[in-house]
XYZ file of C-alpha atoms in Angstrom:
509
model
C 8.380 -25.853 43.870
C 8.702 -26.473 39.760
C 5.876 -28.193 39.179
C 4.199 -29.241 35.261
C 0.577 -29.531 35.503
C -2.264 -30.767 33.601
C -5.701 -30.883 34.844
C -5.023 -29.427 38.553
C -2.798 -32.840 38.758
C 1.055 -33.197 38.682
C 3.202 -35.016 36.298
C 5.846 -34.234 38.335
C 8.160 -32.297 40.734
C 11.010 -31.342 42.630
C 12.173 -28.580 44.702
C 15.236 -26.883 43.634
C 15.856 -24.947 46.546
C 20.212 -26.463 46.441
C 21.743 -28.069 43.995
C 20.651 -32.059 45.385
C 17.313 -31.272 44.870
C 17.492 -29.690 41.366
C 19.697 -33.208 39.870
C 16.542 -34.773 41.314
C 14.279 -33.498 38.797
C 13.486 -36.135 36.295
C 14.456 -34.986 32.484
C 13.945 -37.952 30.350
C 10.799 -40.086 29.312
C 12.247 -43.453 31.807
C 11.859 -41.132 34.760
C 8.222 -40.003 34.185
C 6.851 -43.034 33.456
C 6.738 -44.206 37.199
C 4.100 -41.612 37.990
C 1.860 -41.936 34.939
C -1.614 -41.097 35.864
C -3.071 -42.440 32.052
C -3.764 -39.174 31.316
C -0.398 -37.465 30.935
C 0.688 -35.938 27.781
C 4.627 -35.395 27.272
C 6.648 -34.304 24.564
C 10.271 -35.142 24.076
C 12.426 -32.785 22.166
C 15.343 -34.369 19.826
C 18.113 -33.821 17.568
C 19.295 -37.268 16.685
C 16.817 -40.167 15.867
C 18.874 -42.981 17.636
C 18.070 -40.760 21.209
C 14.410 -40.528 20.057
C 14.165 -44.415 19.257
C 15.751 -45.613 22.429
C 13.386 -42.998 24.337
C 10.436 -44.510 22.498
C 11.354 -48.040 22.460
C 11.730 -47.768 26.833
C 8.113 -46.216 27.145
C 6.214 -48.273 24.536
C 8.043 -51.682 25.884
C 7.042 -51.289 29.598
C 3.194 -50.561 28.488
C 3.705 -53.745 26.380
C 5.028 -55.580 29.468
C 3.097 -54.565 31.460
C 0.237 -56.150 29.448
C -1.020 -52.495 28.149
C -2.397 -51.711 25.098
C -0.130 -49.778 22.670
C -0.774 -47.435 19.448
C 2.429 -45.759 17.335
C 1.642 -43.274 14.920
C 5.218 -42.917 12.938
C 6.714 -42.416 9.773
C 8.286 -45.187 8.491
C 11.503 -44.952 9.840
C 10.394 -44.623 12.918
C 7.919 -47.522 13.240
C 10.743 -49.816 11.735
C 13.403 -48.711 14.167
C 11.072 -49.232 17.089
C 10.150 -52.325 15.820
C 13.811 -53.605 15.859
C 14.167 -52.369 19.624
C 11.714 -54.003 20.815
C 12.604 -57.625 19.259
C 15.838 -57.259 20.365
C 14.614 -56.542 24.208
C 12.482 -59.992 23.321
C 9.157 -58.569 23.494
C 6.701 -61.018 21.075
C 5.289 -58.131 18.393
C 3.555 -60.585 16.371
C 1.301 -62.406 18.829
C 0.696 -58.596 20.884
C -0.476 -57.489 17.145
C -2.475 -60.735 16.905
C -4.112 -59.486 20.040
C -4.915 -56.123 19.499
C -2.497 -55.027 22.075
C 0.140 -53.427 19.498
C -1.003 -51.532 16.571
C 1.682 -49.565 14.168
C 0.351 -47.258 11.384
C 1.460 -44.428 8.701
C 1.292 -41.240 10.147
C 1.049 -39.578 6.955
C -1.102 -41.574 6.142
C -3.664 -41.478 9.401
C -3.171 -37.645 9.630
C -5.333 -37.804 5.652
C -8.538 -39.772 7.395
C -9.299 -36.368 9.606
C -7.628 -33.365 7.708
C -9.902 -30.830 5.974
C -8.381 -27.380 4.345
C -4.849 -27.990 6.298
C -6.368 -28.920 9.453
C -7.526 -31.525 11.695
C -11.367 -31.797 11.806
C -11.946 -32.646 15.148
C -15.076 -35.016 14.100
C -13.501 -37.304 11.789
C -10.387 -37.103 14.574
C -12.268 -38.578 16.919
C -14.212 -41.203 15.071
C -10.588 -42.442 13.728
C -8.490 -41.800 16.415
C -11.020 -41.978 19.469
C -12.308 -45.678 18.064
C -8.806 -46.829 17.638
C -7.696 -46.037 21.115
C -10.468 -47.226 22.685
C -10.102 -50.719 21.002
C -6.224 -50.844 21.761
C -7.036 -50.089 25.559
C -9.721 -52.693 25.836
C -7.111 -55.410 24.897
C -4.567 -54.135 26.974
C -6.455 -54.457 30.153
C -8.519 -51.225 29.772
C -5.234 -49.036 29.645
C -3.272 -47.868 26.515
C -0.303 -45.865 25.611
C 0.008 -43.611 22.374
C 3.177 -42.751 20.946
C 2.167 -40.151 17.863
C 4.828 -38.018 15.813
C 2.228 -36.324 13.555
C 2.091 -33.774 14.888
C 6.412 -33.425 13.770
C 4.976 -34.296 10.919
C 2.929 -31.012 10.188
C 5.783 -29.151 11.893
C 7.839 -30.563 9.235
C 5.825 -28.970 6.653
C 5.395 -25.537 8.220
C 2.176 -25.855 9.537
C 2.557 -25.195 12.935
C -0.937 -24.159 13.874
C -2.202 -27.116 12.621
C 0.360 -29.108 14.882
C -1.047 -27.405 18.306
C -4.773 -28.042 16.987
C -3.933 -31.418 16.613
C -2.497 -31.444 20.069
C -5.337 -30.443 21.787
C -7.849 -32.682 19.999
C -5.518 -35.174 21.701
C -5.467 -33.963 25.557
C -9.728 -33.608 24.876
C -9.833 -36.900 23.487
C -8.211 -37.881 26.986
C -10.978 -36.583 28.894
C -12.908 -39.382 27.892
C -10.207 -41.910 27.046
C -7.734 -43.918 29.354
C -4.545 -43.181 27.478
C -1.021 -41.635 28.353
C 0.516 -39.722 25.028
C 4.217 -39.628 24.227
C 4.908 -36.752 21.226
C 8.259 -35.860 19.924
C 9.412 -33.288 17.727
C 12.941 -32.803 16.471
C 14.384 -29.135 17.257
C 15.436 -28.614 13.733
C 11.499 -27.705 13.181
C 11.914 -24.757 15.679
C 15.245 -23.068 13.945
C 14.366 -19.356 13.573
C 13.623 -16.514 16.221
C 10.037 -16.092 14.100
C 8.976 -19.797 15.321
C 9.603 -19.227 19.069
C 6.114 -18.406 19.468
C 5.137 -21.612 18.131
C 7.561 -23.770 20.328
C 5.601 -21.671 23.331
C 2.250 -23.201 22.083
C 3.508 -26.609 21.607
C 5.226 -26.299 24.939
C 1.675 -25.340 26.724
C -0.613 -27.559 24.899
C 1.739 -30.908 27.125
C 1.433 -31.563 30.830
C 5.466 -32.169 30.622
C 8.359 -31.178 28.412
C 11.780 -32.732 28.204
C 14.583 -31.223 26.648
C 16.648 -32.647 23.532
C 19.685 -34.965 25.064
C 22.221 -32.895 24.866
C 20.980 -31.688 28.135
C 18.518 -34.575 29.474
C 22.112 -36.892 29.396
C 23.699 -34.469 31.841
C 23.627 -36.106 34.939
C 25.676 -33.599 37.289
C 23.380 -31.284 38.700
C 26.503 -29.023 38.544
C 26.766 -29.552 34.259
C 23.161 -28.747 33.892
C 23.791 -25.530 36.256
C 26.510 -24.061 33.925
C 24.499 -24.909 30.833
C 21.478 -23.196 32.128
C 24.420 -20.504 32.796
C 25.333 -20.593 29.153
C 21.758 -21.023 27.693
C 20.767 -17.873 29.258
C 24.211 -16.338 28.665
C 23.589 -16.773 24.783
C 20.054 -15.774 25.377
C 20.790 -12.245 26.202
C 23.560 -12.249 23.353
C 20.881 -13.250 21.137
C 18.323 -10.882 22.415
C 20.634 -7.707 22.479
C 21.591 -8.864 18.766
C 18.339 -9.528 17.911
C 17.428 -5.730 18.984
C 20.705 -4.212 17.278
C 19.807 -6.085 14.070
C 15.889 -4.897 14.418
C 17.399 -0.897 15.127
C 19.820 -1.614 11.663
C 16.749 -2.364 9.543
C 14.687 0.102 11.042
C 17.337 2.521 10.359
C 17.766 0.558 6.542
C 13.925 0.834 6.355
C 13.746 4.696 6.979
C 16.846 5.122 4.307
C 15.047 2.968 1.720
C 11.635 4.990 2.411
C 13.724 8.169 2.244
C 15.117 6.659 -1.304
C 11.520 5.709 -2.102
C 10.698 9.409 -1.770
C 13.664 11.354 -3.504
C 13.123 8.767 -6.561
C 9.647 9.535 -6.823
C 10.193 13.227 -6.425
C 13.052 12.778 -8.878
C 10.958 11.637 -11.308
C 8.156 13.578 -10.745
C 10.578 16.038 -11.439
C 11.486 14.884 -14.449
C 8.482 13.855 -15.789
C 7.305 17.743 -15.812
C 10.463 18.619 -17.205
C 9.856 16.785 -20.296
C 6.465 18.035 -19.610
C 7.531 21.388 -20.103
C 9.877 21.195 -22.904
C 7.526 19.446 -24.759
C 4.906 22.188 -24.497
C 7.787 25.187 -25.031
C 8.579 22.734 -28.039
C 4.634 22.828 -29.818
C 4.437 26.327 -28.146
C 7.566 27.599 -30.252
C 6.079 25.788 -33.327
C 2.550 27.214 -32.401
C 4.217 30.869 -32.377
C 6.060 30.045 -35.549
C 2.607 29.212 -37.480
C 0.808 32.352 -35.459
C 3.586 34.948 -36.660
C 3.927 33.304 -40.114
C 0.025 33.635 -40.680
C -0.436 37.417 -40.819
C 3.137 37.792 -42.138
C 2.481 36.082 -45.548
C -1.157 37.770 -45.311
C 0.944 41.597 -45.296
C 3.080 40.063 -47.560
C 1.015 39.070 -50.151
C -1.195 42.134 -50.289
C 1.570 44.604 -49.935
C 2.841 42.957 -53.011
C -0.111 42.990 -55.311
C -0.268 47.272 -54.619
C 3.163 47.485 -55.484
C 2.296 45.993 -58.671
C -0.363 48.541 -59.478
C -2.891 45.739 -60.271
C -5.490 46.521 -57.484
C -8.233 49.173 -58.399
C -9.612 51.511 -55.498
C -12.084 48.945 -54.265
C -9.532 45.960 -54.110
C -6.750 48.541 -52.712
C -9.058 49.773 -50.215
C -9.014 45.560 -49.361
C -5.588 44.868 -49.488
C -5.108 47.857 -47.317
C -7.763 46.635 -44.723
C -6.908 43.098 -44.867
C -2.607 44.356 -43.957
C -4.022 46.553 -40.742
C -6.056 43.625 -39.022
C -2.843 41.416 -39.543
C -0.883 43.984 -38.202
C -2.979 44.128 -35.304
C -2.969 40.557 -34.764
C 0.756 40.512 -34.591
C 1.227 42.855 -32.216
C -1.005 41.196 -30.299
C 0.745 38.084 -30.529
C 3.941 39.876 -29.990
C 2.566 41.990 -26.931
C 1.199 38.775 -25.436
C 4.875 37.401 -25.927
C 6.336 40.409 -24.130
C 3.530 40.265 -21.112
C 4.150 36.469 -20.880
C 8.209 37.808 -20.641
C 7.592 40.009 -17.993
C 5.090 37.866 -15.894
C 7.771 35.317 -16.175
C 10.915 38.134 -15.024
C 8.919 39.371 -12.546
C 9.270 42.842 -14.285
C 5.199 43.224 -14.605
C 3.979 46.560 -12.627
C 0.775 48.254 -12.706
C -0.369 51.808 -12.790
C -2.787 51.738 -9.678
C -5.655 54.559 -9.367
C -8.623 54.334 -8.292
C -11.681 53.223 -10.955
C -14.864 52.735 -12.136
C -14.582 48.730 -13.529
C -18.282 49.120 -15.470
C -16.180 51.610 -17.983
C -13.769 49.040 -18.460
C -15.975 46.476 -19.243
C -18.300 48.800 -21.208
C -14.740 49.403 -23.346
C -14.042 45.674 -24.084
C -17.956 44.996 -24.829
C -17.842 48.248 -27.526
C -14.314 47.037 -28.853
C -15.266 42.801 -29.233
C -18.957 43.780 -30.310
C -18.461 44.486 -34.320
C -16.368 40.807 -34.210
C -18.999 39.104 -32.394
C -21.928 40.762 -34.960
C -20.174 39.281 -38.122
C -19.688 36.030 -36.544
C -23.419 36.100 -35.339
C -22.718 35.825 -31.420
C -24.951 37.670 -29.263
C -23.098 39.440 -26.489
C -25.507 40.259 -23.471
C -24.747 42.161 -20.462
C -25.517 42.634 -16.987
C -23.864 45.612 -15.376
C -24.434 47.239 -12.042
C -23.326 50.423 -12.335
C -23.150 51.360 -8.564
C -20.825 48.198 -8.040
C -18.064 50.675 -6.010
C -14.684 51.139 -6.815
C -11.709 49.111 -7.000
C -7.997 49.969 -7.265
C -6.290 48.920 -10.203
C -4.727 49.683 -13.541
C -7.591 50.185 -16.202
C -5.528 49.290 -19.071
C -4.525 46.116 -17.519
C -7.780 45.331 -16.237
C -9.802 46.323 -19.630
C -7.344 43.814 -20.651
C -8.742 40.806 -18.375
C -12.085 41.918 -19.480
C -11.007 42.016 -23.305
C -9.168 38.710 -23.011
C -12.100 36.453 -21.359
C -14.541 37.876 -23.736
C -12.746 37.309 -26.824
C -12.010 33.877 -26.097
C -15.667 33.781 -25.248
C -16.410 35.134 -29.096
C -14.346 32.751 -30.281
C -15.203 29.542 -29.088
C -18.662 30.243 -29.480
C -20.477 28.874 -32.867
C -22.696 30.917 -34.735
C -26.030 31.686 -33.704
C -24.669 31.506 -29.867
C -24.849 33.911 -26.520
C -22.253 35.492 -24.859
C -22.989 37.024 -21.095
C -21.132 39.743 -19.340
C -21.817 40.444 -15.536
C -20.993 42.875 -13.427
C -21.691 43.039 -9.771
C -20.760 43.409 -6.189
C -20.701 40.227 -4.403
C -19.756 40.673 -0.511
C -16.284 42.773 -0.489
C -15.861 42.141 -4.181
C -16.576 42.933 -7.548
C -17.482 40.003 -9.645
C -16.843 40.139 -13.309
C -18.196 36.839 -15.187
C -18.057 35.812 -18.378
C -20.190 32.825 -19.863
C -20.632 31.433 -23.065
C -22.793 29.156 -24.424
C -19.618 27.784 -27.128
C -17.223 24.839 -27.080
C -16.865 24.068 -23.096
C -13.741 22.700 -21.721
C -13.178 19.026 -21.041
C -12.530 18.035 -17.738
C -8.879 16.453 -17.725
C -8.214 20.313 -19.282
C -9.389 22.229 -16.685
C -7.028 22.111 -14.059
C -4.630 23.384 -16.827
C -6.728 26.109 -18.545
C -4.893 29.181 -16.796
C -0.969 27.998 -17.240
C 1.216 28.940 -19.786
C 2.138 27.163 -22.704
C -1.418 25.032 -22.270
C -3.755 24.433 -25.110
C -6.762 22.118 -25.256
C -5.302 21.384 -29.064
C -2.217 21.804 -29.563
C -1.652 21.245 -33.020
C -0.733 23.893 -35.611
C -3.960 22.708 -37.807
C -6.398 23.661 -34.642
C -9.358 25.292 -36.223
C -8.977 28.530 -33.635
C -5.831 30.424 -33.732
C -3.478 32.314 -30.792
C -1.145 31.094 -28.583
C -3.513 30.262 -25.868
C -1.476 32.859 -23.690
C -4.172 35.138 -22.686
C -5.906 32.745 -20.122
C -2.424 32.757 -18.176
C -2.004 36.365 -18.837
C -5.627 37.117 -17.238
C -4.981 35.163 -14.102
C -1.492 36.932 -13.412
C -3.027 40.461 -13.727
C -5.939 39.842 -11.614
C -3.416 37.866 -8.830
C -1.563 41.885 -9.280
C -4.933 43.508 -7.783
C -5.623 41.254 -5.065
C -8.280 38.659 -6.918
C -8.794 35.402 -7.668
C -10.151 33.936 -11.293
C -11.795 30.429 -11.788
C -12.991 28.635 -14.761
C -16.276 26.328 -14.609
C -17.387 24.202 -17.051
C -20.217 21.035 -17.454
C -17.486 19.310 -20.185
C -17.396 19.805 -24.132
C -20.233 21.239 -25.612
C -21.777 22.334 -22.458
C -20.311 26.338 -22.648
C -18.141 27.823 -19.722
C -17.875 29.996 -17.609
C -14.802 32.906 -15.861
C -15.528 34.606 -12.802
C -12.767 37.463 -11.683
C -13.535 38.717 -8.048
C -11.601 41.601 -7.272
C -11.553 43.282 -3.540
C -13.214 46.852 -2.904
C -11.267 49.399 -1.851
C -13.027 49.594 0.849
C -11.863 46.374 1.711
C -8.319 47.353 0.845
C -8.150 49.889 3.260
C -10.021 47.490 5.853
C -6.767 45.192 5.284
C-alpha cells in the first residue's frame, strides 16, 4: 500500500501491486479533493503559472460552491489570475466577499504582521492568521479552505527554514481550526543538489505531495512507468556524477593545500634568505669597521716612532697601544678562521683527558687585569673535585674565555661577574652570570647563531663581531654538551650555563 498520512489518517491511497492499480493513484489537486477530511494539508509543485492557476482556481471554486468559506494568501499575480477564473466559471466574488465567505490578501504583505528576525513568530501567527480563519469558516458554514503561497514566497528569497517553520505553524494551527490548506511552490526554488534537503522538509511538513504537471498530466499508467524509469535513470547519472565531481575537488583540494604548503615553505625560504644576506651584508660591514679599528690604531703609532718624535715614555705607549691591537686582530681574524672551519666542517679537537677547574682558573687569571680597570668584580665558585671530562683544553679554555669576556664587557662599572664550577648529575656545569646589560627577549632565541648581533650597527658602543657566542656553542656541541642562555630582559643581567658529560658517563655510553 502507498499511503500519505497526516495525523494517523489518510489523504489517500492506492495499491500499486500491477500497473491498473498504480494509474489509479490520484496526482493532481481535483482528485484529492473528494476525500478532504478539513484537515489535510497538500502542496502542489509547478513550473508554469497557468497549471498552478487552473489547479487553484478548481479547489478554491468547489469550497466556494459548496457554500465554504475561502482565504488566498497570493502575490498579486496570483490573486488576480484566480480572480479571473473564477468569474469566468460564474461564481459571484463580490457578494461571497460581501459575506465574509471570500477573502484575498498580499502575501508579502500578511507574511510582515507575524515575522520577527527572518522568521515567523508563532504568536503574532496565530492571532493574525488563526482569527482570520476562524472568521472565514464561520461564514462559510463552519468550514474553510486556505490557499497560501507564502511560504514560495520565502523560498523565493532563500529562506528555506523559515518556509518549513511557517508550514508547521500552519498544520498546528489545524489542530484547533476546521480548515483544509492548499500550498504551492514552483520547482525553480529547489534548482541545486545543496537544496534537496530542503525540498525533503517541505515534502514532510504536508499530508500529500503532487508533482509539477509535466508528470501529474500523464495519464497512461504506462508513461508515468517509463518516466519513473527515466527519473531514476538520471538519478543515478546524477549521483555517480555528483560523486566523480566531489572525488575531482577533493583531489583539486589536496593539490591546492599541497600548493598552499610549497608557497609557504617557498617563502619561508626566501624570507631567511634575504634574512641571511642581509646579516652577511652588516656582518661584512661590521668586520670591515672591526679590522679597520686596530689597523689605523698600528698605523698611526707606528708612524709617529718612525718619525722620532716620541720620547721613552710615549714610545713605551705607542709600542703598548700597537701589541693590544695586534692582539685584537688576530682575534678577530682567528674568530674568522674558527667561524670558517665550523662552517667546512674542518673543526677537530685534541681530546685528553682534563681537569676543567685549570681551565677556568686560566680564563679567570687572563680576563681579570681587564675586568680590574673597568671596575667589574669577577667572583668565583669552583669545586675542585668536580671529576674529569674529555676534551681539548685549548678549545675549552676558549668557551670559558669567550662567555666571560662577553660577561666583562657588557657589564657597567661598579658590576659583578660570577664563575661556577660544579658537578651537577653526570655533568660538569660551568656558568657564567653577570649582573650587565641582559638580553631582550625577541634576541634570545638568536643569541648563539652566527652573524647575530643585538645591535648591529657599526656605531654600537661594544665592539667584535658577535662571533664568539656561536663559536662557544659549536665547541661545546664537539664534547658532547649543551649551552643555554637565560635572561629576565634588558637590564636584568644574564646568565650561560655549559654542561659537559663526565667521562665516566662517556664510557657508560
Amino acid at each position: 500500500m502507498v499511503r500519505a498520512k497526516k495525523g494517523g489518517r489518510h489523504f489517500y491511497e492506492a495499491v500499486n501491486d500491477d500497473a491498473d492499480n498504480f494509474a489509479a493513484l490520484p496526482l493532481t489537486p481535483s482528485a484529492c479533493w473528494s476525500g478532504m477530511s478539513g484537515h489535510d494539508h497538500f502542496v502542489q509543485f509547478y513550473e508554469a503559472d497557468e497549471f498552478l492557476l487552473n489547479s487553484l482556481s478548481g479547489f478554491i471554486g468547489a469550497g466556494l460552491s459548496a457554500g465554504e468559506g475561502c482565504v488566498v494568501v497570493a502575490g498579486k499575480a496570483h490573486r488576480e489570475g484566480l480572480d479571473e477564473r473564477l468569474r469566468a466559471s460564474g461564481l459571484g466574488l463580490t457578494d461571497a466577499r460581501a459575506k465574509g465567505q471570500y477573502v484575498s490578501l498580499d502575501a508579502a504583505e500578511t507574511l510582515a504582521t507575524f515575522m520577527v528576525d527572518g522568521r515567523p513568530e508563532p504568536e503574532r501567527f496565530n492571532e493574525v492568521v488563526g482569527r482570520l480563519v476562524s472568521q472565514v469558516a464561520r461564514a462559510g458554514r463552519g468550514r474553510a479552505r486556505v490557499f497560501g503561497d507564502m511560504v514560495a514566497h520565502l523560498c523565493g528569497e532563500g529562506r528555506h527554514a523559515a518556509a518549513v517553520s511557517l508550514e508547521e505553524l500552519w498544520n498546528d494551527l489545524q489542530q484547533s481550526h476546521p480548515f483544509s490548506l492548499f500550498c504551492a511552490y514552483p520547482m525553480k526554488n529547489f534548482d541545486g543538489r545543496e537544496l534537496t534537503a530542503s525540498l525533503a522538509d517541505v515534502c514532510a511538513t504536508h499530508s500529500a505531495v503532487i508533482p509539477s504537471e509535466s508528470y501529474t498530466e500523464l495519464y497512461s499508467a504506462d508513461d508515468r512507468l517509463r518516466v519513473i524509469i527515466e527519473l531514476q535513470q538520471k538519478a543515478r547519472s546524477l549521483e555517480a556524477a555528483i560523486a566523480e565531481h566531489e572525488q575531482t575537488e577533493d583531489r583539486l583540494r589536496a593539490v591546492l593545500e599541497e600548493r598552499e604548503r610549497l608557497l609557504e615553505r617557498e617563502q619561508a625560504a626566501r624570507a631567511e634568505a634575504e634574512s641571511a644576506n642581509r646579516l652577511k651584508d652588516e656582518f661584512l660591514a661590521t668586520v670591515s669597521h672591526e679590522l679597520r679599528t686596530p689597523l689605523t690604531a698600528i698605523s698611526g703609532w707606528t708612524g709617529m716612532l718612525r718619525s722620532g718624535e716620541l720620547d721613552g715614555q710615549a714610545a713605551e705607549r705607542a709600542l703598548q697601544t700597537i701589541e693590544r691591537n695586534a692582539r685584537l686582530q688576530t682575534q678577530i681574524i682567528e674568530d674568522l678562521l674558527d667561524v670558517s672551519r665550523i662552517i667546512t666542517g674542518k673543526m677537530s679537537l685534541d681530546v685528553q683527558l682534563i681537569n676543567p677547574v685549570a681551565c677556568i682558573e686560566a680564563s679567570i687569571d687572563a680576563l681579570r687585569p681587564a675586568a680590574e680597570a673597568k671596575g667589574v668584580s669577577i667572583q668565583k665558585v669552583i669545586d675542585t673535585g668536580v671529576g674529569a671530562i674529555a676534551g681539548d683544553p685549548a678549545r675549552l679554555q676558549q668557551v670559558a674565555w669567550n662567555l666571560l669576556s662577553n660577561a666583562v664587557k657588557f657589564t657597567p662599572r661598579g658590576g659583578r661577574v660570577e664563575v661556577k664550577l660544579e658537578r651537577e648529575g653526570a655533568h660538569v656545569l660551568i656558568a657564567v652570570s653577570d649582573t650587565g646589560e641582559g638580553i631582550g627577549p625577541e634576541f634570545l632565541p638568536y643569541v648563539f647563531e652566527r652573524f647575530r648581533q643585538a645591535d648591529m650597527s657599526t656605531t654600537r658602543v661594544h665592539g667584535g663581531l658577535g662571533l664568539g657566542l656561536a663559536i662557544v656553542r659549536h665547541l661545546v656541541e664537539l664534547h658532547g654538551g649543551t649551552v643555554h642562555a637565560e635572561s629576565n630582559g634588558p637590564g636584568q643581567g644574564s646568565t650561560f650555563r655549559v654542561m659537559i658529560p663526565l667521562v665516566s658517563e662517556l664510557v657508560a655510553r
